[in-house]
Short mmCIF file of C-alpha atoms and ligand atoms in Angstrom, two decimals:
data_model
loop_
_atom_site.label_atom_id
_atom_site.label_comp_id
_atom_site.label_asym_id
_atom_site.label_seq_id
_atom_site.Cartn_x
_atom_site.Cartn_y
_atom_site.Cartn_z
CA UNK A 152 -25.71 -2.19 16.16
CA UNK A 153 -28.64 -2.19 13.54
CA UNK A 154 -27.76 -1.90 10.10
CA UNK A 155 -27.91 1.47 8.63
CA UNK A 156 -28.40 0.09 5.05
CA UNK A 157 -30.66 -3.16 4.41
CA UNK A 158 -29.03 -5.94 2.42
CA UNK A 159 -31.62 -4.61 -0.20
CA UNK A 160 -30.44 -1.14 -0.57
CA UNK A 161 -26.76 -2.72 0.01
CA UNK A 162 -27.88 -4.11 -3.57
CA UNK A 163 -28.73 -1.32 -5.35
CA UNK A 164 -25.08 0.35 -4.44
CA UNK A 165 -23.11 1.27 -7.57
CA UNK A 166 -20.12 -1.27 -6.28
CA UNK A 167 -19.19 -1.48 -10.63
CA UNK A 168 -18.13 1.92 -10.61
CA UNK A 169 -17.84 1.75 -14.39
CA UNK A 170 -17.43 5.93 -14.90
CA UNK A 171 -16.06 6.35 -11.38
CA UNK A 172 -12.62 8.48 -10.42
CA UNK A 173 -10.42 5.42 -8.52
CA UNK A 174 -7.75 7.26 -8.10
CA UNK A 175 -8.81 11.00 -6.47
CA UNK A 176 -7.38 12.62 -3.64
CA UNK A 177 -4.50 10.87 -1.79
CA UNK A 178 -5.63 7.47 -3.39
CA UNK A 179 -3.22 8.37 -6.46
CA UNK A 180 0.20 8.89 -4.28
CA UNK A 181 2.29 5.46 -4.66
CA UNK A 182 1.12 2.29 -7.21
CA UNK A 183 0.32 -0.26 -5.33
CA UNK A 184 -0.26 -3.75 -6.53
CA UNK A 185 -3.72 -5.19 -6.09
CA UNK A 186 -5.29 -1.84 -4.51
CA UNK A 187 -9.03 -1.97 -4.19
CA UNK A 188 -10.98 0.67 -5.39
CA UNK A 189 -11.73 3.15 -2.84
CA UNK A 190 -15.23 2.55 -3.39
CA UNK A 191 -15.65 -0.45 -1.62
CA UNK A 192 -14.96 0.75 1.40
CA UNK A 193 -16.72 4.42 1.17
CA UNK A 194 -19.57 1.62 0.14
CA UNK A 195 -19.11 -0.71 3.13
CA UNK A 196 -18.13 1.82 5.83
CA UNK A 197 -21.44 4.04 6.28
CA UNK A 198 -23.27 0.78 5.80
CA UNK A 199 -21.97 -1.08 8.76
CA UNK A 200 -20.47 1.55 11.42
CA UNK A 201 -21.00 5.09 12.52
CA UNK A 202 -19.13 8.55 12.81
CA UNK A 203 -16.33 7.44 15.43
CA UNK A 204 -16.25 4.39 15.58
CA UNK A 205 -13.00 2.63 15.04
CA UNK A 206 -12.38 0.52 12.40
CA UNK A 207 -9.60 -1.97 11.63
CA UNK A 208 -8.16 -3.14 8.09
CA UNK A 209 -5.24 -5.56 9.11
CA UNK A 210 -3.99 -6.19 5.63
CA UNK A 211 -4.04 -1.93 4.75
CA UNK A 212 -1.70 -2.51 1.55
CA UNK A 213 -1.54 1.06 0.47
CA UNK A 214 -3.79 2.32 3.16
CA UNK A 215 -7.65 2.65 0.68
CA UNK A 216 -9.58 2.29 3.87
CA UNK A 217 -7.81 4.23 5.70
CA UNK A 218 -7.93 7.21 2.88
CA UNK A 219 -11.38 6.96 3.39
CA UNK A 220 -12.40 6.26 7.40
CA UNK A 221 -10.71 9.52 7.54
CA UNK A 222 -12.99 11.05 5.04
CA UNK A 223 -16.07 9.47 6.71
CA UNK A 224 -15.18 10.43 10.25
CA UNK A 225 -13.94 7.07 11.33
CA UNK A 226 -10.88 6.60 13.55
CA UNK A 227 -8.76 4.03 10.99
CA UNK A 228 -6.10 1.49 12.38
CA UNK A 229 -4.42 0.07 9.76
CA UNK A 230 -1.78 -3.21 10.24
CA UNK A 231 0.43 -4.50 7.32
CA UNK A 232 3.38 -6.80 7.46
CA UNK A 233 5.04 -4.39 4.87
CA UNK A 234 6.68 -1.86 5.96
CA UNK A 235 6.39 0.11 3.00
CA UNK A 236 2.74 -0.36 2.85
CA UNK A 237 2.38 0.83 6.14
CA UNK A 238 4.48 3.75 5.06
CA UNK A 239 2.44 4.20 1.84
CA UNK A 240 -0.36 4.18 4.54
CA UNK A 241 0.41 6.69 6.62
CA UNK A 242 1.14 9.33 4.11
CA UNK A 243 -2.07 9.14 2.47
CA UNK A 244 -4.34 8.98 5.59
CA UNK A 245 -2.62 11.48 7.66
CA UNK A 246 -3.88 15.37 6.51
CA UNK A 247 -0.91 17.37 6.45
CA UNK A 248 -1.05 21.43 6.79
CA UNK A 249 -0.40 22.62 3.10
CA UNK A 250 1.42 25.90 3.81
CA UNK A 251 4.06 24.00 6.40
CA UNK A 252 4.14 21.09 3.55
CA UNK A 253 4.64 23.93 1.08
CA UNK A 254 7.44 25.81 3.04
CA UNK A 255 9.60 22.62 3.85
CA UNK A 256 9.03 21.96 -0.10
CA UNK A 257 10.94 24.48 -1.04
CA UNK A 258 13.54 24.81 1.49
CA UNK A 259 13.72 20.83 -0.22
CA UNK A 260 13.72 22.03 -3.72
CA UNK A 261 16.74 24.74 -3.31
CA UNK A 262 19.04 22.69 -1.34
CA UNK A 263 18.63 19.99 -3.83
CA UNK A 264 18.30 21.78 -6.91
CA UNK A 265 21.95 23.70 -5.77
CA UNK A 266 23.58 20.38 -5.17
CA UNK A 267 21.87 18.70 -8.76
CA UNK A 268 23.33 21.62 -10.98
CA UNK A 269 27.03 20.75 -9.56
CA UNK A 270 26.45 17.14 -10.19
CA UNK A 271 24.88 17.47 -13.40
CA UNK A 272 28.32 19.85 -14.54
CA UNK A 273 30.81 16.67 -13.66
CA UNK A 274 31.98 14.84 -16.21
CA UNK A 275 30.58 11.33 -16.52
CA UNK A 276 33.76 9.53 -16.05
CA UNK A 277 34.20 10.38 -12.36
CA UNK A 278 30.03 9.58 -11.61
CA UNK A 279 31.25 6.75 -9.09
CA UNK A 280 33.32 9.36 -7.46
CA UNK A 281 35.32 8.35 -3.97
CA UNK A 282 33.69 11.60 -2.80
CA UNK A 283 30.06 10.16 -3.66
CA UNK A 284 31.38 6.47 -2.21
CA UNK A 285 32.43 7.70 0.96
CA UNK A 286 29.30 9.85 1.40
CA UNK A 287 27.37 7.01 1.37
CA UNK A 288 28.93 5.48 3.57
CA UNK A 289 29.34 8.14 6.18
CA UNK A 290 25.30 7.58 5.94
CA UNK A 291 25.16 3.80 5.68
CA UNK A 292 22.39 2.57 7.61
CA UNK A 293 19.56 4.64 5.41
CA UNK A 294 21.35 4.42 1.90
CA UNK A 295 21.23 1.30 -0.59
CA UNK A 296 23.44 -1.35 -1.11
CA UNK A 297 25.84 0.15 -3.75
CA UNK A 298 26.66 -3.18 -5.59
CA UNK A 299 22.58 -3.79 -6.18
CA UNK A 300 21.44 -0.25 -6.96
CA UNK A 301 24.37 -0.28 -9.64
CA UNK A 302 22.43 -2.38 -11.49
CA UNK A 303 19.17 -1.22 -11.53
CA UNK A 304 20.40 2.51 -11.77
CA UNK A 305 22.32 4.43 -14.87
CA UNK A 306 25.06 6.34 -12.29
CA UNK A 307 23.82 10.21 -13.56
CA UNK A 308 20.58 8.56 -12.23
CA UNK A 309 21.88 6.98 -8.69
CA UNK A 310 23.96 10.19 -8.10
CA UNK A 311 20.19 12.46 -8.29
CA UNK A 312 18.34 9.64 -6.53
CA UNK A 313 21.30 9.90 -3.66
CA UNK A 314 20.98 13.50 -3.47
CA UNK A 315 17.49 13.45 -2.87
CA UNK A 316 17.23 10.85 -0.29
CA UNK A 317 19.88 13.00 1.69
CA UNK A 318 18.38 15.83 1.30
CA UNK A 319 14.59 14.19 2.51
CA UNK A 320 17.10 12.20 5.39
CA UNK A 321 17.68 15.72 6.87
CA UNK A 322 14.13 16.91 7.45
CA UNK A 323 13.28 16.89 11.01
CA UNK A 324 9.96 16.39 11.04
CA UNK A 325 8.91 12.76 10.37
CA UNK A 326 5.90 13.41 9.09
CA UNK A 327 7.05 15.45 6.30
CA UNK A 328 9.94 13.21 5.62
CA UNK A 329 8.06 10.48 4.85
CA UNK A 330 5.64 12.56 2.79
CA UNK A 331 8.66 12.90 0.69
CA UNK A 332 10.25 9.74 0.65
CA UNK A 333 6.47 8.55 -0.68
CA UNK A 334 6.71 11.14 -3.27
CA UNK A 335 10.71 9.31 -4.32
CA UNK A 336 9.84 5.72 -3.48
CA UNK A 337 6.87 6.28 -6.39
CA UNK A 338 9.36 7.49 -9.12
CA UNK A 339 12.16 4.74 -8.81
CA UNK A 340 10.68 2.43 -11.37
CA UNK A 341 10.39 4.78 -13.94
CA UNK A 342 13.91 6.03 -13.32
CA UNK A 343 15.69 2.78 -13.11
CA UNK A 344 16.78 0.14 -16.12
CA UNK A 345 13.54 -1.93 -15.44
CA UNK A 346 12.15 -3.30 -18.60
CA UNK A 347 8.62 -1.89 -18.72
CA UNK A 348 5.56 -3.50 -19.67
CA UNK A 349 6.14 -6.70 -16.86
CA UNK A 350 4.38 -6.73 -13.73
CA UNK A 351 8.10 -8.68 -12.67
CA UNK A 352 10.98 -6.68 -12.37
CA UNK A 353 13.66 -7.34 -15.21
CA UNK A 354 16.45 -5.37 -15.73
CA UNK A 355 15.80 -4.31 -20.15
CA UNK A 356 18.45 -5.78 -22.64
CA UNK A 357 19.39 -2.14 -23.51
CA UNK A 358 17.68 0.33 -21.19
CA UNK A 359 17.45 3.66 -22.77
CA UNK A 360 18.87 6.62 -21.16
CA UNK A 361 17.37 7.87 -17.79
CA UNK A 362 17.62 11.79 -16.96
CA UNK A 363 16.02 14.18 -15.35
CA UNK A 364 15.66 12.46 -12.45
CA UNK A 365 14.93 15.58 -9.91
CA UNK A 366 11.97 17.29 -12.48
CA UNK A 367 10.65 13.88 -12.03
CA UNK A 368 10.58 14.20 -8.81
CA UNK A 369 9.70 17.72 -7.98
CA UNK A 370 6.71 17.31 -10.59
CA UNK A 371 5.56 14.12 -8.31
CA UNK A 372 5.56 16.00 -5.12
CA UNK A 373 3.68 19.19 -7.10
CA UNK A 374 0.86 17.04 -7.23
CA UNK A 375 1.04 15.07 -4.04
CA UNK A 376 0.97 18.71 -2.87
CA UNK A 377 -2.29 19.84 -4.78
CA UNK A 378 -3.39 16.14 -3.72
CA UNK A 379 -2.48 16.66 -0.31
CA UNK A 380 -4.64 20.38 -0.13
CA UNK A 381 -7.76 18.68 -1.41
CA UNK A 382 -7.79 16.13 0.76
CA UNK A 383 -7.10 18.09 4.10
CA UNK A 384 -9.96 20.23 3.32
CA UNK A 385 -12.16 17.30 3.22
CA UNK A 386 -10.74 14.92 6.35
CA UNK A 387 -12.55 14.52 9.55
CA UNK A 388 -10.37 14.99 12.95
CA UNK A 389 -10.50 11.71 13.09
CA UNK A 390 -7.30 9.61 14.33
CA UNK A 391 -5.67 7.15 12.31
CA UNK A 392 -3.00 4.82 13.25
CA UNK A 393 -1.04 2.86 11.34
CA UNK A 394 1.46 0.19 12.66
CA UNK A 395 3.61 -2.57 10.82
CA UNK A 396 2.62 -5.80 12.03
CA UNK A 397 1.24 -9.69 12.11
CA UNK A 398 -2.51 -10.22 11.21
CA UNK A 399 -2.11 -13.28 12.63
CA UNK A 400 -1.12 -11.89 16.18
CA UNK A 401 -2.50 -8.41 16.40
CA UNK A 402 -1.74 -6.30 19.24
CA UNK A 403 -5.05 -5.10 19.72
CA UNK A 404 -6.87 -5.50 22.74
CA UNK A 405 -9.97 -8.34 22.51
CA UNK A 406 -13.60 -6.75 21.50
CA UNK A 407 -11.37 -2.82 20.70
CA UNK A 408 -12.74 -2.67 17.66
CA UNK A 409 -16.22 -1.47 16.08
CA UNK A 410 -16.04 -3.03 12.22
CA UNK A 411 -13.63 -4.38 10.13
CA UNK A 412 -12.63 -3.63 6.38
CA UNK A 413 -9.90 -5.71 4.94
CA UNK A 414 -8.74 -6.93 1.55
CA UNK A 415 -6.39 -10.42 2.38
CA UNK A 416 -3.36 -11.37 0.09
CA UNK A 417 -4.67 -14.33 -2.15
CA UNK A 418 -2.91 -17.70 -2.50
CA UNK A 419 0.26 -17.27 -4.18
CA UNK A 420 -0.28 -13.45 -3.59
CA UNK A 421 1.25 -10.58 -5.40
CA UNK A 422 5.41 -11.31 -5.04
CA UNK A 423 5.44 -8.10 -3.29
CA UNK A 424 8.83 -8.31 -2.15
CA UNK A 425 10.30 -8.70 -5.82
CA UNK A 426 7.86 -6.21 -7.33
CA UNK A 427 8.35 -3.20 -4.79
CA UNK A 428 12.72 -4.56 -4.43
CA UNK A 429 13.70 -1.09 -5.46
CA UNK A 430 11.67 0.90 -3.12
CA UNK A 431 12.27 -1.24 -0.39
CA UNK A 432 16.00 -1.38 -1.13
CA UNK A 433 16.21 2.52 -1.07
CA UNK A 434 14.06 3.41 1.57
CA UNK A 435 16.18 0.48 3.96
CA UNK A 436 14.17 -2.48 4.23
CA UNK A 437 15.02 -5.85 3.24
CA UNK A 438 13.06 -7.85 0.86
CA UNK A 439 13.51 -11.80 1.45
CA UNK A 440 12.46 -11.33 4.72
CA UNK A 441 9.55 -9.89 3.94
CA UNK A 442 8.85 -12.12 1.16
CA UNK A 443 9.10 -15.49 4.01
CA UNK A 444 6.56 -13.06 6.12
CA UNK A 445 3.68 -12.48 4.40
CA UNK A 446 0.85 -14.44 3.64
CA UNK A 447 0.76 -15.83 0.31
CA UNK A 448 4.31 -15.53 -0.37
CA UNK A 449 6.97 -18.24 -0.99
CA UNK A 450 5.20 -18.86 -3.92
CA UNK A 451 7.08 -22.03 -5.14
CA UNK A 452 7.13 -24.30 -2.09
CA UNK A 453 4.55 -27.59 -2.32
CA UNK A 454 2.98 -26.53 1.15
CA UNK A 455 1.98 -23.00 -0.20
CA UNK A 456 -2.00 -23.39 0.22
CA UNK A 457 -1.98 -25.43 3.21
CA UNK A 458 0.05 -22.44 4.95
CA UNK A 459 -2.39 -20.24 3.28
CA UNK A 460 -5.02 -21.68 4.69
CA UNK A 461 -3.87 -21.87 8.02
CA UNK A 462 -2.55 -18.22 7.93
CA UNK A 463 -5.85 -17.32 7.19
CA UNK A 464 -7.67 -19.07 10.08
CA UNK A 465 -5.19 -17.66 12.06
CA UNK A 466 -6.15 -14.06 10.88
CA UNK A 467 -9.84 -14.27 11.06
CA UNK A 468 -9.38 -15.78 14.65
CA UNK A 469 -7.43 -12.47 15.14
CA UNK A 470 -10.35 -10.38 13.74
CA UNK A 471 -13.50 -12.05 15.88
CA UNK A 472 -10.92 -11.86 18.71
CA UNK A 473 -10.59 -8.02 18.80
CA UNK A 474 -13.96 -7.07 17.01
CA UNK A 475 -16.92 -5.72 19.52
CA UNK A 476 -19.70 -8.38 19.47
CA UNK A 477 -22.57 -7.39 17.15
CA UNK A 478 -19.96 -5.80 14.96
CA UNK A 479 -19.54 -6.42 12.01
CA UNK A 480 -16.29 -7.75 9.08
CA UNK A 481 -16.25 -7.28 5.41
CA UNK A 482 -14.10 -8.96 3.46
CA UNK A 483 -12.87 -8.56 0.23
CA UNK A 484 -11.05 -11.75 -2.01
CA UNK A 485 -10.98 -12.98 -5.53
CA UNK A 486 -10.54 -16.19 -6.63
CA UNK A 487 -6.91 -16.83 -7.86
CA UNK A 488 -5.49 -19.45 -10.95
CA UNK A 489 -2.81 -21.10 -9.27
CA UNK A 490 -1.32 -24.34 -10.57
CA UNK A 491 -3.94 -25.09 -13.32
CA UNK A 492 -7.11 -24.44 -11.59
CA UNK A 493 -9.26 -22.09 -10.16
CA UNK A 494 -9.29 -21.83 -6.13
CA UNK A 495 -12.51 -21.02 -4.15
CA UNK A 496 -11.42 -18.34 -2.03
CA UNK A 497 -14.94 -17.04 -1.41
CA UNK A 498 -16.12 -20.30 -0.47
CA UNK A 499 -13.02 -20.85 1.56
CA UNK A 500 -12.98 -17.56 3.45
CA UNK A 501 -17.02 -18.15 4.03
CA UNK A 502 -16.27 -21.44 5.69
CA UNK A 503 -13.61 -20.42 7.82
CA UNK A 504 -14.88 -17.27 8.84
CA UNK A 505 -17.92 -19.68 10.19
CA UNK A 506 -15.29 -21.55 11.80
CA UNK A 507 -13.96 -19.30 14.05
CA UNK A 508 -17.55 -17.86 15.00
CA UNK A 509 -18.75 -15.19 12.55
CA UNK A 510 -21.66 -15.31 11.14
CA UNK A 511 -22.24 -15.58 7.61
CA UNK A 512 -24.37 -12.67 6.27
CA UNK A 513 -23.94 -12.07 2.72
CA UNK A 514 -21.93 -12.00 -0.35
CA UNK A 515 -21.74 -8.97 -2.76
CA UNK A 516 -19.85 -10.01 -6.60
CA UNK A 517 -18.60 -7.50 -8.80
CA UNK A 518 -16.59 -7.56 -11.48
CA UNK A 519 -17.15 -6.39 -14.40
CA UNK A 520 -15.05 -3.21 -14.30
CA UNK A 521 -12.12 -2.15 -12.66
CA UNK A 522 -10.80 -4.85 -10.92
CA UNK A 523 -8.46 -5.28 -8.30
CA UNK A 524 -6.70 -8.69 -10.16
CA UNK A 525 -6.79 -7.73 -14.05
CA UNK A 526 -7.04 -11.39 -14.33
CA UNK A 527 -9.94 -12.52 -12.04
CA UNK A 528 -13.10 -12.51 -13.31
CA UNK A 529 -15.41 -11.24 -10.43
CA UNK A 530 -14.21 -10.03 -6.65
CA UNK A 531 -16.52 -11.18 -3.78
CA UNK A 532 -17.49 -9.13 -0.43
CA UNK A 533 -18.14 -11.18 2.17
CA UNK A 534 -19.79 -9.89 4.52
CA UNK A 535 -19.95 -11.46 8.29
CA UNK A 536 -21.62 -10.47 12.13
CA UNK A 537 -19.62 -11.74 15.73
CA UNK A 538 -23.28 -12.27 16.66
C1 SAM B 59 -4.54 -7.34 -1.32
S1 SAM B 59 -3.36 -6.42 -0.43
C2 SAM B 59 -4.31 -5.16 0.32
C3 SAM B 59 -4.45 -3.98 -0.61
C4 SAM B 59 -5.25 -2.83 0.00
N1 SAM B 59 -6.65 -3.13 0.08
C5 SAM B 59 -5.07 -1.56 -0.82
O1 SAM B 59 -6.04 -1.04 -1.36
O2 SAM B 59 -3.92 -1.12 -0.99
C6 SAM B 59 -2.98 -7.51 0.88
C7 SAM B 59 -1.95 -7.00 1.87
O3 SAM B 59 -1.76 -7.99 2.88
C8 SAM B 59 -0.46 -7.80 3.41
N2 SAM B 59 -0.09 -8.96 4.23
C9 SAM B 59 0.33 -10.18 3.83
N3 SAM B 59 0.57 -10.95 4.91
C10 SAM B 59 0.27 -10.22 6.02
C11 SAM B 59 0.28 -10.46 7.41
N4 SAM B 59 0.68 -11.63 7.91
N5 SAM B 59 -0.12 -9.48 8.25
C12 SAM B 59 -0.50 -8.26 7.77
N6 SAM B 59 -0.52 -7.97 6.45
C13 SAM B 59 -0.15 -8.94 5.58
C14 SAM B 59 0.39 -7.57 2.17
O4 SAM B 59 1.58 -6.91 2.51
C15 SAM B 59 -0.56 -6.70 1.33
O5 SAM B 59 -0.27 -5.34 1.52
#
């Protein structure tokens, strides 16, 4: 394929995005940690693929590239070992009809809302109620572990959360049900006893009281809604697909795909599994497992860059494996502090991409606003050819 954009006018691309909007559109649905900003890839895509062509980030996170390959009339496949991600993913990539969205919305809202003014009218003595035990067990396979959730949730607050996740449980259609369950995973942190202010989670010395918990999440969904409109109007027909799974073993057939767009985990990555614990918790999934999956984690153990390392040259033999020759890969990385000194990741990434067979085309540094990793002073785009 001939490049659509010369390295030159690649160059004179706003990729600072100083007075730029990160977070329009479906982009703003669920926090993510260590998003990208969306304009990398409505940068990068155009540049190095056309309308149709298929394009792969296997570390989708929160699903940025996908947001936009369906904007720019690409089919997206996105591949994250995170469940949650992937279901993060999905909802924001996949346009959903507004006036079915709004109808199921309110059928939501009233069934809820009838059930929230009972609770709210019991006493708090009896918030632990057998009634509200045995319910949850009656549903046990999609509802939190009691013990933990006690913790983490005042029981005026669990009671509402439980409510709502029943309520969302009982919608038939999936893809509207997980619209939702986006719309609840995104308000448990503010509704729980998590001391704010720490990118950890740490239950506060005395957590103030939590209410309201249903306006919360009604007001959420309002938006996702409005969100949700905007961004239907503007999506392609495009397909995307989105599918839980191992960079390092993709299921993708060899030479299937047409470019690739993907942001890795650094060393010593975000502890995803601890940060997102409540989500994950409510919505089913279990954390230490994925924390021993992905790449990057298990922060702590003395062979934690050497697995990096080799996780990574696993994953970019992956990517020259299923990319279409001539194609091209862009990826993004930062270079991480991690036990007193800086590590190369750009330089790193650059050699073992060349390892494996890519070419080595060309590095793009920004940094000096909005970053990806508060802490890291630039963010490199490295940008390769199978040749
Ligand atoms: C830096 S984040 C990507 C963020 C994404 N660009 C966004 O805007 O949301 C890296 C992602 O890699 C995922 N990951 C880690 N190990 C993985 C593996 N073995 N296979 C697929 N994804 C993995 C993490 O779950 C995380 O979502």
């Amino acid at each position: 394929m001939t490049l659509r954009l010369s390295f030159e006018d690649l160059d004179r691309l706003d990729w600072e995005c100083e007075k730029e909007d990160t977070r329009y559109l479906t982009h703003d649905f669920h926090p993510y940690s260590s998003k990208y900003i969306p304009q990398i890839p409505r940068n990068l895509i155009p540049a190095f693929s056309q309308e149709g062509d298929t394009i792969l980030d296997c570390f989708v996170g929160s699903g940025t590239t996908l947001v936009e390959t369906e904007l720019l009339g690409r089919v997206g496949i996105g591949i994250d070992i995170n469940p949650l991600a992937c279901l993060i993913s999905k909802v924001k990539s996949k346009p959903l009809d507004p006036h079915l969205l709004q109808r199921e919305t309110s059928r939501l809202f009233e069934g809820i809302e009838a059930e929230i003014s009972l609770i709210r009218g019991i006493p708090k003595i009896t918030l632990y109620s057998e009634e509200v035990l045995r319910r949850l067990d009656a549903s046990q396979d999609s509802q939190p572990n009691m013990e933990r959730i006690k913790v983490w949730f005042q029981p005026n607050v669990t009671r509402e959360l439980l409510t709502i996740k029943r309520h969302i449980d009982g919608i038939q259609s999936l893809d509207l049900r997980d619209f939702f369950l986006v719309g609840f995973s995104s308000i448990l942190r503010s509704v729980s006893n998590a001391a704010s202010g720490f990118g950890n989670l740490m239950v506060a010395k005395s957590p103030p009281p939590k209410n309201r918990v249903f306006e919360k999440f009604k007001s959420k969904v309002e938006d996702m809604i409005q969100r949700m409109s905007d961004f239907q109007k503007q999506a392609s027909d495009a397909r995307t697909e989105v599918a839980v799974g191992d960079s390092r073993r993709l299921a993708l057939n060899d030479e299937s795909i047409d470019m690739i767009c993907t942001h890795p985990p650094y060393i010593a990555a975000v502890p995803y599994a601890e940060y997102q614990k409540l989500s994950l918790w409510w919505l089913g999934f279990e954390p230490h497992k994925l924390d021993s999956a992905l790449i990057g984690g298990q922060r702590s153990r003395d062979d934690t860059v050497e697995r990096f390392y080799r996780d990574m040259s696993l994953s970019f033999r992956e990517m020259y494996r299923v990319l279409v020759s001539g194609r091209y890969c862009c990826v993004v990385i930062g270079n991480p502090l991690y036990r007193g000194r800086i590590w190369r990741l750009d330089e790193e990434m650059r050699k073992i991409g060349e390892d494996v067979g890519f070419r080595f085309l060309k590095q793009i540094t920004r940094g000096k606003y909005k970053m990806t990793m508060g802490k890291m002073k630039a963010e490199h785009i490295l940008i390769f050819r199978k040749s």
